[in-house]
mmCIF file of C-alpha atoms in Angstrom:
data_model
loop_
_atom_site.group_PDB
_atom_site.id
_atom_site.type_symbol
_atom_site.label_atom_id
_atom_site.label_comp_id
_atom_site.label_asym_id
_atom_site.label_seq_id
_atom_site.Cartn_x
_atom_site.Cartn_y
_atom_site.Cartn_z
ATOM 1 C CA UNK A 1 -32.613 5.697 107.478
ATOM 2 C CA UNK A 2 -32.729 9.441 106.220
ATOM 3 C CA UNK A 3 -30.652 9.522 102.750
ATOM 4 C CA UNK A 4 -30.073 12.944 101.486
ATOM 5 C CA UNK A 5 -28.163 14.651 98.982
ATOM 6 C CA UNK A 6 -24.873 16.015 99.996
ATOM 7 C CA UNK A 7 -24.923 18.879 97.638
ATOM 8 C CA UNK A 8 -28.676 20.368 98.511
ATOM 9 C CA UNK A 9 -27.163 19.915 102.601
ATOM 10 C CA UNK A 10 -24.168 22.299 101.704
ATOM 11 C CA UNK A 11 -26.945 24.699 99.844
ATOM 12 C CA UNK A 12 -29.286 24.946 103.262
ATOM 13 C CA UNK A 13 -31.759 22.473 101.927
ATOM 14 C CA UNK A 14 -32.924 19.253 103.364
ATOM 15 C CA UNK A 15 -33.601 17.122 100.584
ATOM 16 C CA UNK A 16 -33.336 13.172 100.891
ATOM 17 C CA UNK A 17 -36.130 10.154 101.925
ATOM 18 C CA UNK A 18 -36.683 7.743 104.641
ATOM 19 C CA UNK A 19 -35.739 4.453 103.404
ATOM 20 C CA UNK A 20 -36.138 1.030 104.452
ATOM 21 C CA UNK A 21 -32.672 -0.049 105.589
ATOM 22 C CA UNK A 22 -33.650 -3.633 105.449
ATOM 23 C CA UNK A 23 -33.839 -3.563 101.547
ATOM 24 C CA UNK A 24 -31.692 -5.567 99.648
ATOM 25 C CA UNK A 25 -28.136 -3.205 98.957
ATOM 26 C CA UNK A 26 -28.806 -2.646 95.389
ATOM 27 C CA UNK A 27 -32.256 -1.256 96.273
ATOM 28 C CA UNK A 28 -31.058 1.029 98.509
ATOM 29 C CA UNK A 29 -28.449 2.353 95.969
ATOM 30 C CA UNK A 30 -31.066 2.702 93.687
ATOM 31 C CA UNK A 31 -33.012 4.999 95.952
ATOM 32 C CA UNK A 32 -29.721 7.032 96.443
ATOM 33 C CA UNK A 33 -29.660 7.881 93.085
ATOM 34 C CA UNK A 34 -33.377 8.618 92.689
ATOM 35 C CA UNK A 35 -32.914 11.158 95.681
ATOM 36 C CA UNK A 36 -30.162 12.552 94.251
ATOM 37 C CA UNK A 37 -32.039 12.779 90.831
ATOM 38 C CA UNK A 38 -34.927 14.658 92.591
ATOM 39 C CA UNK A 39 -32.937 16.932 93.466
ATOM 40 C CA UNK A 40 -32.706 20.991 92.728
ATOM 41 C CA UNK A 41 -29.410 20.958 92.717
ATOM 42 C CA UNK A 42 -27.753 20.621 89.402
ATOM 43 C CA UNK A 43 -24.539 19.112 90.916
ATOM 44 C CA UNK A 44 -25.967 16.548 93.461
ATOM 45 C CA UNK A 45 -24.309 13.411 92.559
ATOM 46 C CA UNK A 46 -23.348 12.548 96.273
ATOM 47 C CA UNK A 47 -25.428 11.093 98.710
ATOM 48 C CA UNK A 48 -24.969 10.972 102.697
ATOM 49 C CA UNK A 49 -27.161 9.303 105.753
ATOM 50 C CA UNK A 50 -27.966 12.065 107.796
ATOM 51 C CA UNK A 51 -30.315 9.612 110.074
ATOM 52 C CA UNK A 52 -31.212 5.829 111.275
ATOM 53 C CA UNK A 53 -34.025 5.064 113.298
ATOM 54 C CA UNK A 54 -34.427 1.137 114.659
ATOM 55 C CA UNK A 55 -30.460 0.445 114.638
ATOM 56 C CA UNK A 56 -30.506 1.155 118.484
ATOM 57 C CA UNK A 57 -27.480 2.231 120.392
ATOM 58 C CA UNK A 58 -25.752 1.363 117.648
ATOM 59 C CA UNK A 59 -23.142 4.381 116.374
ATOM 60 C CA UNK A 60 -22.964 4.356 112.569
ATOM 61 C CA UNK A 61 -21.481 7.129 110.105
ATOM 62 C CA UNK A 62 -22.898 9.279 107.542
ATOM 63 C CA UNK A 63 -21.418 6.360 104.512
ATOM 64 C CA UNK A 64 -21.588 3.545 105.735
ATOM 65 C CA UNK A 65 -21.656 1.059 103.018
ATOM 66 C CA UNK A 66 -25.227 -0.033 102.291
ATOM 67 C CA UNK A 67 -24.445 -4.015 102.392
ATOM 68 C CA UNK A 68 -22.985 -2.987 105.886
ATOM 69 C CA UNK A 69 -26.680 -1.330 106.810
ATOM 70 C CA UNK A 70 -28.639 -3.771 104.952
ATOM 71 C CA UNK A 71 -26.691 -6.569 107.029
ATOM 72 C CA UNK A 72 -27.667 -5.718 110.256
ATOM 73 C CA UNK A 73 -31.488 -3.599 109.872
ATOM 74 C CA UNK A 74 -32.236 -7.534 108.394
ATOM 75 C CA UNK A 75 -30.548 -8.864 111.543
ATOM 76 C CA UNK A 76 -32.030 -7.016 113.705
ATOM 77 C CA UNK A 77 -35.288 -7.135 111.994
ATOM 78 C CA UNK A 78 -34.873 -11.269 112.619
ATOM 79 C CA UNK A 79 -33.388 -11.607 115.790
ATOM 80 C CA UNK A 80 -34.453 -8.049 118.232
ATOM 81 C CA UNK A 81 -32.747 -5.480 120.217
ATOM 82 C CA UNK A 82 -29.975 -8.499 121.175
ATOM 83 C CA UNK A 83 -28.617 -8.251 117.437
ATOM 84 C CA UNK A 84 -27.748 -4.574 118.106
ATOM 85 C CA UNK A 85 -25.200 -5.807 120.781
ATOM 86 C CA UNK A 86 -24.128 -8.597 118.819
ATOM 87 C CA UNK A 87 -23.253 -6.094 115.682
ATOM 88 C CA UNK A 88 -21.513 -3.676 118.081
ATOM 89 C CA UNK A 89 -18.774 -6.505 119.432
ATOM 90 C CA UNK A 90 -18.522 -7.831 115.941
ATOM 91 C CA UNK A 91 -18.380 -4.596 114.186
ATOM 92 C CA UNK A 92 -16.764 -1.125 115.123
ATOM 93 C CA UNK A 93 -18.754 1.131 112.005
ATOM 94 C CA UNK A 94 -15.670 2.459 111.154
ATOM 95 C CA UNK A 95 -13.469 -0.483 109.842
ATOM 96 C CA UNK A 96 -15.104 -3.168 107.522
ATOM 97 C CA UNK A 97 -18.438 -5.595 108.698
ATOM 98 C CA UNK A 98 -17.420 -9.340 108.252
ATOM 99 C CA UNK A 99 -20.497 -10.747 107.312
ATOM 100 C CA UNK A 100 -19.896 -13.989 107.825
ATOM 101 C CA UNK A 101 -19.453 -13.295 111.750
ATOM 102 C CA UNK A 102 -22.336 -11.541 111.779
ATOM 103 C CA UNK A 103 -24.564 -14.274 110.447
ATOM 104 C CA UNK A 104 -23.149 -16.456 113.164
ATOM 105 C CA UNK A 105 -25.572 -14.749 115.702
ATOM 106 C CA UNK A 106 -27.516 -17.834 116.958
ATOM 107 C CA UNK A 107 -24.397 -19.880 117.624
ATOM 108 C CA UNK A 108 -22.743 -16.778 119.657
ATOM 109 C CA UNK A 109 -26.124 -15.661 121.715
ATOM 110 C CA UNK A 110 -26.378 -17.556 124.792
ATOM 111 C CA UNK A 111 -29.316 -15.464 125.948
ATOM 112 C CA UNK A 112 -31.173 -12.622 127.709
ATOM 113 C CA UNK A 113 -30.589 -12.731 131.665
ATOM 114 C CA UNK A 114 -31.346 -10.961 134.853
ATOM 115 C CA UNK A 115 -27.368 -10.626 135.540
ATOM 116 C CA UNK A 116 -24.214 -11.791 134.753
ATOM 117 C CA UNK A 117 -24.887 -13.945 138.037
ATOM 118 C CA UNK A 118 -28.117 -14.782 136.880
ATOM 119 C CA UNK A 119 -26.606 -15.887 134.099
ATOM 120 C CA UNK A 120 -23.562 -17.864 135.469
ATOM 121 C CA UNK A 121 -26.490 -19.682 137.802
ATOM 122 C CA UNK A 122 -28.749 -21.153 134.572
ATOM 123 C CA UNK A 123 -25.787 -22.233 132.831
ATOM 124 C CA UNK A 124 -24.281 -24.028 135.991
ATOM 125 C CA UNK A 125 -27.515 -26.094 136.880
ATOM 126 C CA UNK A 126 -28.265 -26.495 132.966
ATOM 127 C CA UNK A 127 -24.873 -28.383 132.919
ATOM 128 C CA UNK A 128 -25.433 -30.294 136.220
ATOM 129 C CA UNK A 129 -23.023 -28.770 137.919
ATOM 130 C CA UNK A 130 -23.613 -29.564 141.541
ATOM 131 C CA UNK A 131 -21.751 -29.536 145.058
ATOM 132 C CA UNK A 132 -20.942 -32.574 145.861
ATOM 133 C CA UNK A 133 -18.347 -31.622 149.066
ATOM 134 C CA UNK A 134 -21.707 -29.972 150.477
ATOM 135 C CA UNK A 135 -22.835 -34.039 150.885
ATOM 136 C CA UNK A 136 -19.729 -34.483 153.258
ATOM 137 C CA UNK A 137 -20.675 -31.745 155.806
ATOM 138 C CA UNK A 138 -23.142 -32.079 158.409
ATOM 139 C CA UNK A 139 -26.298 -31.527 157.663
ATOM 140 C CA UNK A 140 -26.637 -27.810 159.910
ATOM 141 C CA UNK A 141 -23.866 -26.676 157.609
ATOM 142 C CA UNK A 142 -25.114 -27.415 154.051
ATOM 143 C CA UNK A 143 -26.713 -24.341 153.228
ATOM 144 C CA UNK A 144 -23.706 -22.364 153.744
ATOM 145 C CA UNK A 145 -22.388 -24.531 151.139
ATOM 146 C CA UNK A 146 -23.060 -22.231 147.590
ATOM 147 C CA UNK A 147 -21.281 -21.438 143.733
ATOM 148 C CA UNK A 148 -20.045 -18.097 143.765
ATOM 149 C CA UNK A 149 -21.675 -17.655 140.692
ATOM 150 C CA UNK A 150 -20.831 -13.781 140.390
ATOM 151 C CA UNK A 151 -16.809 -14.739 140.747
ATOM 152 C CA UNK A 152 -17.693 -17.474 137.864
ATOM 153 C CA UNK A 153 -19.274 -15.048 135.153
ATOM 154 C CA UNK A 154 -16.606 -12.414 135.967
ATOM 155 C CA UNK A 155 -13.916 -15.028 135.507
ATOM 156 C CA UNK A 156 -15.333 -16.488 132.202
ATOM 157 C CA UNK A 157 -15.773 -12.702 131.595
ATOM 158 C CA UNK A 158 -12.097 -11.703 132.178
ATOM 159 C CA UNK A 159 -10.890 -15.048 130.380
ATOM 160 C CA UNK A 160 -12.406 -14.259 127.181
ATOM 161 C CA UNK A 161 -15.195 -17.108 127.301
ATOM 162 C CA UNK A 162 -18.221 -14.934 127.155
ATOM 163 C CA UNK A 163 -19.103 -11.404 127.181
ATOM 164 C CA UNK A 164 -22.251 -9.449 128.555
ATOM 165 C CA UNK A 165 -24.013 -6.205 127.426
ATOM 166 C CA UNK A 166 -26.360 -4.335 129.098
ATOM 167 C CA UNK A 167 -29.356 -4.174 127.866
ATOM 168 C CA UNK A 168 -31.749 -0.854 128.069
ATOM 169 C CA UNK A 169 -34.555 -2.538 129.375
ATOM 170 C CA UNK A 170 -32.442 -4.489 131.941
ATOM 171 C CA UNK A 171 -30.622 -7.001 132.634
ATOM 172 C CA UNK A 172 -27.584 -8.397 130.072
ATOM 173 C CA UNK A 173 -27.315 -10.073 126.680
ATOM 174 C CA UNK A 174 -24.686 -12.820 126.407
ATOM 175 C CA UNK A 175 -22.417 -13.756 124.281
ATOM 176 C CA UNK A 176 -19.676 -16.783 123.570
ATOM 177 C CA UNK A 177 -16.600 -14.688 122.789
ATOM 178 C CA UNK A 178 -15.552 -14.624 118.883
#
């Protein structure tokens, strides 16, 4: 992320770093400050985040707090692009991050999938789930016999149970609703 100092900004200077979001909080304040005493500006005692690169889609502010950034650049650093979809359901950038929640990632994730059917499909034959009425019918009509498995993910969708994201390479993170 691109930390700069508030003061040289309002002057019609750029003057600020790239730093490594997924340092520890304290570190990054501590790189604030040494920005901000690099600084030409005799005043500059305020610092703002005028850029983030590797946070994704995700929308953050110019102050967010730096436990809030820290947080998720070492979530996403552990877990991929999924952990930017995970932080946006969990957290809105503009209210406060629950931490907790957000560590919670692995029990939440239920996986990377083609489609929300796709998805509904996997989790139906992982459980077992079969058709056992399709037994009863003659044999000519058992393949007509299927799951709707797009009605099932939109109904666990619409129920709360899970939720899905699209990712930009294709196809949708899932999630077990909070």
């Amino acid at each position: 992320m691109w930390i700069a100092s508030l003061a040289d900004y309002n002057n019609g200077r750029l003057h600020g770093a790239w730093v490594d979001a997924t340092r520890d909080p304290e570190d990054l304040e501590q790189a604030a400050w040494r920005i901000l005493a690099g600084s030409p500006e005799p005043d500059a005692e305020e610092w703002v985040i005028h850029d983030y690169d590797g946070f994704g889609r995700l929308q953050l502010g110019e102050y967010e707090s730096f436990e809030d950034l820290s947080a998720v650049a070492n979530g996403i650093a552990e877990h991929g692009p999924a952990f930017v979809a995970w932080s946006e359901i969990v957290w809105d950038g503009g209210g406060p991050l629950d931490h907790d929640v957000l560590t919670e990632f692995p029990d939440y994730y239920m996986g990377h999938h083609d489609s929300p059917e796709a998805w509904a499909e996997a989790m139906c034959n992982d459980l077992g789930y079969t058709l056992e009425a399709g037994a009863q019918l003659p044999e000519a009509m058992q393949p007509y016999v299927r799951l709707d498995y797009q009605a099932f993910a939109e109904d666990m969708r619409l129920s709360g149970e899970v939720s899905f994201t699209e990712s930009p390479e294709g196809g949708v993170w899932v999630f077990r609703s909070l």
